Short mmCIF file of C-alpha atoms and ligand atoms in Angstrom, two decimals:
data_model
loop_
_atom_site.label_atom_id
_atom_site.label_comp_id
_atom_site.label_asym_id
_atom_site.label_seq_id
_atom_site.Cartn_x
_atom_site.Cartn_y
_atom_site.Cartn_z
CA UNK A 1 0.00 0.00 0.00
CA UNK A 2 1.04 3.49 -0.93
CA UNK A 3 1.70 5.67 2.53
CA UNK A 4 0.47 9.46 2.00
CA UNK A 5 3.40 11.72 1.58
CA UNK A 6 3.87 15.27 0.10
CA UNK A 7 6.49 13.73 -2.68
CA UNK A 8 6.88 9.78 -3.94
CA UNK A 9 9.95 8.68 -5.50
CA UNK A 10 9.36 7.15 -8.80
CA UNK A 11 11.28 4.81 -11.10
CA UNK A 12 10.90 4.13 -14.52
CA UNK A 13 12.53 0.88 -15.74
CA UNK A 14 12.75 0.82 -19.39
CA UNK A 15 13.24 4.38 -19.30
CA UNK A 16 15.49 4.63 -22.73
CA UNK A 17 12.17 2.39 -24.65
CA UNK A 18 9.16 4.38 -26.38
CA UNK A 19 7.00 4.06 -23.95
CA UNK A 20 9.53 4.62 -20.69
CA UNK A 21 10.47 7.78 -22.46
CA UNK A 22 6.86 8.73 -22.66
CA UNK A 23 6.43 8.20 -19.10
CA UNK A 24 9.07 10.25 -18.15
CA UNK A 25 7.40 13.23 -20.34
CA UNK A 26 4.19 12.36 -19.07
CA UNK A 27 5.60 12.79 -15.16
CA UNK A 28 7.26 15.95 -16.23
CA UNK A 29 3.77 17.31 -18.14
CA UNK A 30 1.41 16.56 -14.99
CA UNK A 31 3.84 18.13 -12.55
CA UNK A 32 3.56 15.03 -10.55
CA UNK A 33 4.67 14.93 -7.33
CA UNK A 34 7.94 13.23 -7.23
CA UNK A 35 10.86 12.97 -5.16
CA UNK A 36 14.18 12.82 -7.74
CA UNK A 37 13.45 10.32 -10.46
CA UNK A 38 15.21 6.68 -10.75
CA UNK A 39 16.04 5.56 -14.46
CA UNK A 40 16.54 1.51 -15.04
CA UNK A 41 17.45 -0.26 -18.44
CA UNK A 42 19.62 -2.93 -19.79
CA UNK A 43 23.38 -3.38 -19.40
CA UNK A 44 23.28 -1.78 -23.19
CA UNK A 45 21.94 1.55 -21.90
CA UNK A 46 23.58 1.53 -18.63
CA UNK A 47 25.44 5.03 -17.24
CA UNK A 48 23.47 7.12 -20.57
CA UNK A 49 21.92 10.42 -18.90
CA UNK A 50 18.59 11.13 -19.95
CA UNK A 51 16.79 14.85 -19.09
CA UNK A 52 13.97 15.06 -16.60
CA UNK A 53 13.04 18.46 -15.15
CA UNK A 54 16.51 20.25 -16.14
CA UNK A 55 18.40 17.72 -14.74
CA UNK A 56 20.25 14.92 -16.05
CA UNK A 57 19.43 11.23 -15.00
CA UNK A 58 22.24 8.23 -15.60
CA UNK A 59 20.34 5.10 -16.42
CA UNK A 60 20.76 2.04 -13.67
CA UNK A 61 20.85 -1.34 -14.35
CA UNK A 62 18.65 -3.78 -11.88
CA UNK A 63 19.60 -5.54 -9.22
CA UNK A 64 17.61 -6.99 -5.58
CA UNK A 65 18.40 -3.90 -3.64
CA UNK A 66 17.59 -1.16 -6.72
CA UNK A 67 13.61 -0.80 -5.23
CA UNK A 68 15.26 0.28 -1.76
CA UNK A 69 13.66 3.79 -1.13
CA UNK A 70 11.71 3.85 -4.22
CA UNK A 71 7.44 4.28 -3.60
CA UNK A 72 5.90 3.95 -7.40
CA UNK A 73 8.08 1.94 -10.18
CA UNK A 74 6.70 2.26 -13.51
CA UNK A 75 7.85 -0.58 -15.57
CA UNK A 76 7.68 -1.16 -19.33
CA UNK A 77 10.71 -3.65 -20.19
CA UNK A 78 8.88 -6.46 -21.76
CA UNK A 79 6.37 -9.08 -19.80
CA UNK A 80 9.94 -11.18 -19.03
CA UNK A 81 11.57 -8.13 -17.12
CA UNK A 82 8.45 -7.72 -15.87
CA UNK A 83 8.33 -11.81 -14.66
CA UNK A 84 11.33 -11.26 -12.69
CA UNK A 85 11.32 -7.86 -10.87
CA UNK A 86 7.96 -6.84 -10.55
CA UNK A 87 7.48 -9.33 -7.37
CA UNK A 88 11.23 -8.02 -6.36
CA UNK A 89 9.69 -4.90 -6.29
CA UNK A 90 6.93 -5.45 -4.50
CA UNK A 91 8.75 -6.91 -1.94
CA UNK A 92 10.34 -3.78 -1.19
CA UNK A 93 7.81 -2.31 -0.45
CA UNK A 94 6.84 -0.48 -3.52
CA UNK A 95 3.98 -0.18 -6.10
CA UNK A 96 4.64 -1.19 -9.16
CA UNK A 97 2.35 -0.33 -12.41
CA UNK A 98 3.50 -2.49 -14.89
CA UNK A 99 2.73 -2.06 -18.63
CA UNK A 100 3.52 -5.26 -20.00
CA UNK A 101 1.56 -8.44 -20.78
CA UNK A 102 3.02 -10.28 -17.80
CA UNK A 103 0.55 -9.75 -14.78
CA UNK A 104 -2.77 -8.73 -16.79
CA UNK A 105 -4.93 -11.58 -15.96
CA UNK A 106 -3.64 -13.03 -13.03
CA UNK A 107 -6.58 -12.66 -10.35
CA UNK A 108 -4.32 -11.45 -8.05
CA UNK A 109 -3.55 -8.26 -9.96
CA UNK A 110 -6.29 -5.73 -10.88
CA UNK A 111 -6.24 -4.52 -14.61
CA UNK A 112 -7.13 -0.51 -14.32
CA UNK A 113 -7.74 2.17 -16.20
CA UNK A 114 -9.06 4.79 -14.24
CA UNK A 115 -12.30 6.05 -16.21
CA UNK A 116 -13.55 2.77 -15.65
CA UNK A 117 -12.28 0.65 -12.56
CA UNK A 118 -10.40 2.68 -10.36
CA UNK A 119 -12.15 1.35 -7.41
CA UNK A 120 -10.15 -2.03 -8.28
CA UNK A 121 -7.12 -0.08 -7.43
CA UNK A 122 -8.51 -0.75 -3.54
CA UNK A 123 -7.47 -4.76 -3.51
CA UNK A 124 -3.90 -4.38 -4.96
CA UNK A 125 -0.97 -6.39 -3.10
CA UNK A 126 1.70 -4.22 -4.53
CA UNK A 127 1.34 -4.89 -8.63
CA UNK A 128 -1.14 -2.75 -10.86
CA UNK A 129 -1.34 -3.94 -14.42
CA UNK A 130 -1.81 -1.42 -17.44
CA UNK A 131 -3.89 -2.83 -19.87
CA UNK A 132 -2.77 -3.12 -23.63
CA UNK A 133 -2.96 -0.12 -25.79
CA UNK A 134 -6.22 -0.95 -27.82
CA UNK A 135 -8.22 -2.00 -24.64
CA UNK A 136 -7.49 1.12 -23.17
CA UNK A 137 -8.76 3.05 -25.38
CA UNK A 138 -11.82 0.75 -26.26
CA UNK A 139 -13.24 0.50 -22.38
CA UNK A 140 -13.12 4.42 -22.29
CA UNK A 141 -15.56 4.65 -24.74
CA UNK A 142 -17.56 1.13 -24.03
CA UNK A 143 -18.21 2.28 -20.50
CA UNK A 144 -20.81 5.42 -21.06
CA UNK A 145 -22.51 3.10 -23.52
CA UNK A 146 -22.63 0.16 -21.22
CA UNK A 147 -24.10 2.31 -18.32
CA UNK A 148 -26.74 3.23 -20.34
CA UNK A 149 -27.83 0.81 -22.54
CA UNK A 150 -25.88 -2.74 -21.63
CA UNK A 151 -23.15 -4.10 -24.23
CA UNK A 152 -23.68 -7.49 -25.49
CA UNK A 153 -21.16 -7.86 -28.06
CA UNK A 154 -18.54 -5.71 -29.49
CA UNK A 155 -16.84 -6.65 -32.91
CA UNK A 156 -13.93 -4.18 -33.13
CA UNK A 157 -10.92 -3.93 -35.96
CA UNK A 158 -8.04 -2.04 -34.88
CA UNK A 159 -5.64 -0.17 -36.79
CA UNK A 160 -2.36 0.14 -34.98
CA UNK A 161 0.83 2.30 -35.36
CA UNK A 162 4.13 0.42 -35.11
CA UNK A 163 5.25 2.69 -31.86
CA UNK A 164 3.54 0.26 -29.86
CA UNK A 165 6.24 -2.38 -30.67
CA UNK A 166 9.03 0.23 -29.79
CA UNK A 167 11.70 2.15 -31.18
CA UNK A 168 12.98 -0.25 -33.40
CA UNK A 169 10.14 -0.37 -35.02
CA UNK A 170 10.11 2.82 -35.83
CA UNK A 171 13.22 2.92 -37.21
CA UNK A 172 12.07 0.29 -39.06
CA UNK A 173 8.85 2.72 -40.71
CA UNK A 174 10.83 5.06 -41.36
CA UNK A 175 13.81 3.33 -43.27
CA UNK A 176 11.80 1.19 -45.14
CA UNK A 177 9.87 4.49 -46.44
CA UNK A 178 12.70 6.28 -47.40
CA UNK A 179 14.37 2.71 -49.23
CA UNK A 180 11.41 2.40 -51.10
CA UNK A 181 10.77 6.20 -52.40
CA UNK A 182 14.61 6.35 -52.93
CA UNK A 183 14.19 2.76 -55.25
CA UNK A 184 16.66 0.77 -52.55
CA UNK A 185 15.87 -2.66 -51.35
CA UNK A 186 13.97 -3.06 -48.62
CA UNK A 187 14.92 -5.14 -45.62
CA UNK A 188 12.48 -6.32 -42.49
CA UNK A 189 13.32 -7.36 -39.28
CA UNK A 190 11.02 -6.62 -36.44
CA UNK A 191 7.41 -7.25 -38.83
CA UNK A 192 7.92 -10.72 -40.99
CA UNK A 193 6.80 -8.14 -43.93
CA UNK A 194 7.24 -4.60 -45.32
CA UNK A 195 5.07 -2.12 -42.76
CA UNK A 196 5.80 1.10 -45.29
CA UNK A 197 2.99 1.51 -47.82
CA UNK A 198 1.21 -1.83 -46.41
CA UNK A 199 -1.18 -3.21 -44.02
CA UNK A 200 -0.89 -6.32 -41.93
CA UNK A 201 -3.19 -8.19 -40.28
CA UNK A 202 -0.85 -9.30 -37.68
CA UNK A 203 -0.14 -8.28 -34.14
CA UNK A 204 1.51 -9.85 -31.62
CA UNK A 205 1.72 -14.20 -32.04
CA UNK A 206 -0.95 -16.76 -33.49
CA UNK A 207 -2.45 -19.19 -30.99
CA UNK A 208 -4.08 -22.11 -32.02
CA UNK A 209 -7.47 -20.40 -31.80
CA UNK A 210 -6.25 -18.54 -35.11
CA UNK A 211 -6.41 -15.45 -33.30
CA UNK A 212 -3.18 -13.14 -32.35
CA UNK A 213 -2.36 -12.64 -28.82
CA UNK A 214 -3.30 -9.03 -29.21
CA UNK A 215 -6.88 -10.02 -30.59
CA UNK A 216 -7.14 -12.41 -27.11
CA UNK A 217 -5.80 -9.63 -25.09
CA UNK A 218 -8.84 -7.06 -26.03
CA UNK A 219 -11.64 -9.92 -25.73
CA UNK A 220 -10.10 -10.69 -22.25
CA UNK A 221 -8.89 -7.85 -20.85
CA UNK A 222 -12.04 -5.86 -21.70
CA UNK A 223 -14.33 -8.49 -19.52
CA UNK A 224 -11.60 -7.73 -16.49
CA UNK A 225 -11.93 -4.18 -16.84
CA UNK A 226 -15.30 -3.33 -17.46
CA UNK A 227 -16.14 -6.20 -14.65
CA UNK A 228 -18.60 -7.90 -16.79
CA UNK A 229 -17.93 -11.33 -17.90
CA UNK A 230 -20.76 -11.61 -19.88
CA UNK A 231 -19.56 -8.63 -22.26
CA UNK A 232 -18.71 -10.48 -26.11
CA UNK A 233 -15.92 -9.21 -28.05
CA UNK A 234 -14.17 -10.58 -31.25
CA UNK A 235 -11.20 -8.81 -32.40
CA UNK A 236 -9.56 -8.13 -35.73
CA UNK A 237 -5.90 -6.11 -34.66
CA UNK A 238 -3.84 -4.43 -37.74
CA UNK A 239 -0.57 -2.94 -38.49
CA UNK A 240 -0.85 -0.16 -40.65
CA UNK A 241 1.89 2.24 -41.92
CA UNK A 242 1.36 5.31 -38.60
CA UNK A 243 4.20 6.32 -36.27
CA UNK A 244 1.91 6.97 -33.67
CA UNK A 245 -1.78 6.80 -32.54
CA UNK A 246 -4.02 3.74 -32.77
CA UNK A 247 -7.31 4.11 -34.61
CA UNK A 248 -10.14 1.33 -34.02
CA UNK A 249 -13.87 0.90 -35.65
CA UNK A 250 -16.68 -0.82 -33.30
CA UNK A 251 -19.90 -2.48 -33.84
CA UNK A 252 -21.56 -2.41 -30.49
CA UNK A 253 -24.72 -4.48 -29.82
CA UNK A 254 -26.52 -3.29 -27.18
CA UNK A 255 -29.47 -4.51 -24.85
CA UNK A 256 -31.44 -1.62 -24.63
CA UNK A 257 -31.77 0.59 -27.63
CA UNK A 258 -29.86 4.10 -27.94
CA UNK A 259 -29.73 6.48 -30.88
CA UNK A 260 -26.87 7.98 -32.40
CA UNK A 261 -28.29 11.04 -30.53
CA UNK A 262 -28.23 9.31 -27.32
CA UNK A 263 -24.45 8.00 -28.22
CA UNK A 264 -23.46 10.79 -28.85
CA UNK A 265 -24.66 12.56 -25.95
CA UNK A 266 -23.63 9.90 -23.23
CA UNK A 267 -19.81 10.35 -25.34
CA UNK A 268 -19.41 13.60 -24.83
CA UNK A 269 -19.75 13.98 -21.28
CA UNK A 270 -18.14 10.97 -20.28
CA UNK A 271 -14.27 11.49 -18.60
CA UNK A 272 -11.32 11.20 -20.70
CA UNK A 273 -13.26 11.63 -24.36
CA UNK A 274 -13.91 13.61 -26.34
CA UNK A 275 -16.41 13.59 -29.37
CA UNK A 276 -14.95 14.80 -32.89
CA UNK A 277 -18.01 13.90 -35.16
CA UNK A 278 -19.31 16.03 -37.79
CA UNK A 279 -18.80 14.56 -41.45
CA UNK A 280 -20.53 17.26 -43.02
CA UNK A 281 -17.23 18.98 -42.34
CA UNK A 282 -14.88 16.25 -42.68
CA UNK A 283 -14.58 15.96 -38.95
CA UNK A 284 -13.56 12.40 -37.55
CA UNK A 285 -10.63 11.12 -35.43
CA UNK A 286 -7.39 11.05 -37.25
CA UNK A 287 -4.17 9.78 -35.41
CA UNK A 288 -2.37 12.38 -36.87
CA UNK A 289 -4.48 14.85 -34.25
CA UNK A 290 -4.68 12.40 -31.80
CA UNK A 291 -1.05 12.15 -31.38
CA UNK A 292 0.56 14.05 -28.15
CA UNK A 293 -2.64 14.47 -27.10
CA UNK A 294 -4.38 12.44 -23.23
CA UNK A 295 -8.00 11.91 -24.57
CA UNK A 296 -9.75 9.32 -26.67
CA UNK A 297 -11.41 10.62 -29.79
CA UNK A 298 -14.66 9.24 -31.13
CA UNK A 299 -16.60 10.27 -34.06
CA UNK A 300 -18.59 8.25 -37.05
CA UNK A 301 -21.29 7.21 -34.44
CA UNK A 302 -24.46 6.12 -36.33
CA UNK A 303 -26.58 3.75 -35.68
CA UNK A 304 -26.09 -0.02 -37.41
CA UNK A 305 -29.19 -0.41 -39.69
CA UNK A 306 -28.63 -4.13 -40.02
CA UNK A 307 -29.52 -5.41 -36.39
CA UNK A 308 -32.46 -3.33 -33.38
CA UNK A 309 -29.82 -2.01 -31.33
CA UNK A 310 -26.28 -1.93 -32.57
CA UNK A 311 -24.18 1.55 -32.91
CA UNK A 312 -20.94 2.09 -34.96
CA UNK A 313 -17.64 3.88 -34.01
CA UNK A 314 -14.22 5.46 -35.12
CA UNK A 315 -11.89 5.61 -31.62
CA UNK A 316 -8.47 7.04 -32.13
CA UNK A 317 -6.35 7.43 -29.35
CA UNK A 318 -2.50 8.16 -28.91
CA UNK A 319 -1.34 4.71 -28.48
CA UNK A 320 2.09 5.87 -26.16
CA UNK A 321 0.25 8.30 -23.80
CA UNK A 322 -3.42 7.11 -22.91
CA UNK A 323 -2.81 3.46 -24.24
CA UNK A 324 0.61 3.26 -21.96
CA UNK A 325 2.34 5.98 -20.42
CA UNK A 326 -0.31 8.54 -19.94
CA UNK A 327 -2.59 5.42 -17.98
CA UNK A 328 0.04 4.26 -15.87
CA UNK A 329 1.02 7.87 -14.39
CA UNK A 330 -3.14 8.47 -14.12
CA UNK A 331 -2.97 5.30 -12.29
CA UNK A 332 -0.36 6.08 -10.10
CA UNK A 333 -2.21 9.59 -9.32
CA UNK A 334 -5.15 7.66 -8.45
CA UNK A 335 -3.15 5.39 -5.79
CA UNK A 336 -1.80 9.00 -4.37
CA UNK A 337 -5.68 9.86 -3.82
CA UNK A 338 -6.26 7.28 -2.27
CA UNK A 339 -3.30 6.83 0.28
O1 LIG B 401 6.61 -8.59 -23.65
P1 LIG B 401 5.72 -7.46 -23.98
O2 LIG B 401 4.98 -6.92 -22.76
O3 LIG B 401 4.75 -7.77 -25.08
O4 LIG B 401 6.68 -6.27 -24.48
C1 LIG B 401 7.67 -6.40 -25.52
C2 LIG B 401 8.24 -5.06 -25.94
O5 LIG B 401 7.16 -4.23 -26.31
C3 LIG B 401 7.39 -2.92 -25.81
C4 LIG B 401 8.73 -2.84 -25.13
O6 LIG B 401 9.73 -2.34 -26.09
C5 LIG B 401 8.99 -4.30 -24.82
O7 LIG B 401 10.37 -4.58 -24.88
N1 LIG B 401 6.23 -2.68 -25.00
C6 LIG B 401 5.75 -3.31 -23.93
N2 LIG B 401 4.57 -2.86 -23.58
C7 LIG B 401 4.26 -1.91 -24.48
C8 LIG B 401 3.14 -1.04 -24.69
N3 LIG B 401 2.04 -1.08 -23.95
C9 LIG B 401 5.32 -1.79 -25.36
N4 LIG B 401 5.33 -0.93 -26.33
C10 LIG B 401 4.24 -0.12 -26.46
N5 LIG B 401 3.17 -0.18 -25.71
P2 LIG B 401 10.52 -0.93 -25.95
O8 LIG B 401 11.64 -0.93 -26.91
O9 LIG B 401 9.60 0.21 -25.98
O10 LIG B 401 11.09 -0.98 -24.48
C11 LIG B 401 12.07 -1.83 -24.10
C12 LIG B 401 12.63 -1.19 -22.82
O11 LIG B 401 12.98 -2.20 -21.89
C13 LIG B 401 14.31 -1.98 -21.47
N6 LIG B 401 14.95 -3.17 -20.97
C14 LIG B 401 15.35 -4.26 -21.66
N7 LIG B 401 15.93 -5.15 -20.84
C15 LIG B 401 15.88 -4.63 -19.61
C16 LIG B 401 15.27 -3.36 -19.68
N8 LIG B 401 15.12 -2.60 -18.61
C17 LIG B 401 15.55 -3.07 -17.42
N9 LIG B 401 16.14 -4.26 -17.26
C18 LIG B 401 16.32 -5.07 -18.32
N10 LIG B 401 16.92 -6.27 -18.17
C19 LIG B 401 14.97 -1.47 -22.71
O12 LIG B 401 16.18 -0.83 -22.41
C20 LIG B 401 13.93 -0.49 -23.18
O13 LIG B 401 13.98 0.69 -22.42
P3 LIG B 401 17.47 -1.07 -23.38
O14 LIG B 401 18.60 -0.41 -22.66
O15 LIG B 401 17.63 -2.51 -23.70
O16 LIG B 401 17.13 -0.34 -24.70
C21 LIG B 401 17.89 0.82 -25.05
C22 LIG B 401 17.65 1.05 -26.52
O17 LIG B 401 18.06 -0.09 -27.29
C23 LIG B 401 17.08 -0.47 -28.24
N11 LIG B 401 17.12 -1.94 -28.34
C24 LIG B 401 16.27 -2.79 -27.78
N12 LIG B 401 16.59 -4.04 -28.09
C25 LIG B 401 17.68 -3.99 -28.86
C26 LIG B 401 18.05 -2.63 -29.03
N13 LIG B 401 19.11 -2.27 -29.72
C27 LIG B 401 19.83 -3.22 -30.31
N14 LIG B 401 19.55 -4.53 -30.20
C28 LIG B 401 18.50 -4.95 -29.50
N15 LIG B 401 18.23 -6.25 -29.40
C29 LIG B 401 15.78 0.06 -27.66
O18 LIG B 401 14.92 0.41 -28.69
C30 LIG B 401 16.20 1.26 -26.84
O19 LIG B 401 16.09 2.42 -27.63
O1 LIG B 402 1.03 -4.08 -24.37
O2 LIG B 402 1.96 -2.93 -30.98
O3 LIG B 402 0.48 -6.12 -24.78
O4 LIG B 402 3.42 -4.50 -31.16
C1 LIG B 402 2.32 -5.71 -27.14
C2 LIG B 402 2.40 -5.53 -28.67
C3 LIG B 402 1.45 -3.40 -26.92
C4 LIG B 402 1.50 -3.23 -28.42
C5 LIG B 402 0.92 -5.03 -25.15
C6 LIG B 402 2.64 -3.83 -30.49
C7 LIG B 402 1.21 -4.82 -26.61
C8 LIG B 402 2.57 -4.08 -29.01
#
């Protein structure tokens, strides 16, 4: 449990990745209350200085005693670093929001994002896990629609930018782009095809389901969340050609009936959203907007004509800040209100 203090000392390990960067620009943003900053990486990034609040921070590497002192660790190092030291963590004594895949569905660990459930942030033994990227930004906009009219199936496609699988891929976008518009070869590495000027529907592994990990993830993680078993979801994830910002369309069937009107008017008061829909102007959610930016963006809501209560929707959301960074600091905030 988080003590109440005036100032928390925070650590970010995976601080030099996409998404430990973030959260070091989303700490510095918010103003949150920290004590001095801790930085933690691999061996390859060890003694590097990164800037936080005018200063410069060298990079640690992790060992049993590194959690010694430390009150909120933010990790995002991959669901293996995640394996090892979240527990160590723990044991120290601190609370650790973890971003990975690692501690999502264990029942022991609540799955938060703080629209929705922060009152599962009450039964926490010392690990909070951030949900995946798409799910985030999914349950922000299924929960106004669930509290007024019941979900009872969801079938979402998602179009996701390659920052969610880190720098490298990236780097990868962007040489591949410049290869192919300079008439070079093109080489992959981190996608088992070109990303630049394609589309692959691929994210994450295949189970034997068919389905990708990522796919599973939003089905599951979305019945954790929103605290509703009973909630259907199928999933269609996608890689498409964006640095940054994850875009998604939803069918939503619902129990009780609600009009676009009513959609729309439920959306825009809800927390964290904020509705961008008026086509007669060419105004929908585009990642390139959504980018750097902490809310989810919905627009295209109209009713589904082919079933008695079913709504369609265009969520775009920045996939580093509100589907990782941004959520974990929010969560961490949340535990500070509550200590
Ligand atoms: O298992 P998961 O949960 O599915 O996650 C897998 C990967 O997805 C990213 C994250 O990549 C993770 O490794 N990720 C996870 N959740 C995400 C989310 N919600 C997510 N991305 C988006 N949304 P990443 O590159 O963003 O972050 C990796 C970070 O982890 C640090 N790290 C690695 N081993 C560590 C460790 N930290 C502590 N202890 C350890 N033992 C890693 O630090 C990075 O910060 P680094 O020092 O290894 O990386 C420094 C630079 O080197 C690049 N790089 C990475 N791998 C290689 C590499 N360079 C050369 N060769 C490599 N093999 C990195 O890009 C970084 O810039
Ligand atoms: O957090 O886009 O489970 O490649 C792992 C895959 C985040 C996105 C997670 C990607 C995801 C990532």
């Amino acid at each position: 449990m988080l003590k109440k203090k005036n100032k928390y000392v925070v650590a970010v390990v995976g601080a030099t990745g996409a998404v430990g960067n973030e959260m070091m620009a989303v700490l510095e943003e918010r103003n949150f209350p920290d004590d001095g900053i801790r930085l933690f990486a691999s061996e390859r990034s060890e003694g590097i200085k990164l800037p936080y609040r005018g200063d410069e921070v060298a990079v640690e590497t992790l060992n049993e005693d590194s959690f010694k002192g430390i009150d909120i660790a933010l990790f995002s190092a991959g669901a293996e670093r995640s394996r090892i030291w979240a527990p160590v963590a723990a044991r120290s004594g601190c609370v650790v929001v973890d971003n990975s895949s690692q501690w999502r569905m264990d029942p022991e660990v609540p799955l938060v994002v703080p629209e929705v459930n922060p009152h599962d942030l009450k039964w926490h033994k010392g690990i909070i896990a951030n949900p995946n990227c798409s799910t985030i930004q999914m349950v922000v906009a299924l929960k106004p629609i669930h509290d007024a009219a019941k979900i009872k199936r969801v079938v979402v496609t998602t179009f996701q930018a390659v920052s969610g699988t880190g720098k490298k891929a990236m780097d990868e976008l962007l040489k591949q782009t410049t290869d192919l518009l300079n008439f070079r070869e093109v080489t992959c590495s981190v996608y088992p095809h070109q990303i630049a000027f394609n589309v692959l529907p691929h994210i994450d592994k295949f189970l034997d389901n068919g389905y990708t990990k990522e796919e599973m993830k939003m089905v599951n993680e979305t019945k954790k969340i929103m605290g509703d078993s009973s909630i259907r979801v199928t999933a269609t994830t996608v890689r498409v050609p964006v640095f940054r910002g994850h875009s998604e369309s939803l069918n939503i069937e619902t129990k009780k009936k609600l009009s676009a009107n009513e959609a729309r008017a439920v959306l825009s008061t809800a927390p964290g959203i904020v509705v961008y829909d008026a086509p007669e102007k060419n105004v929908y959610p585009l990642p390139i907007y959504a980018a750097g930016k902490d809310e989810t963006f919905v627009g295209r809501i109209r009713e589904d004509e082919s079933i008695e209560n079913g709504i369609n929707m265009w969520i775009v959301a920045d996939n580093l800040k509100k589907g990782a960074a941004l959520n974990a600091v929010q969560i961490a905030e949340k535990l500070i209100e509550m200590a």
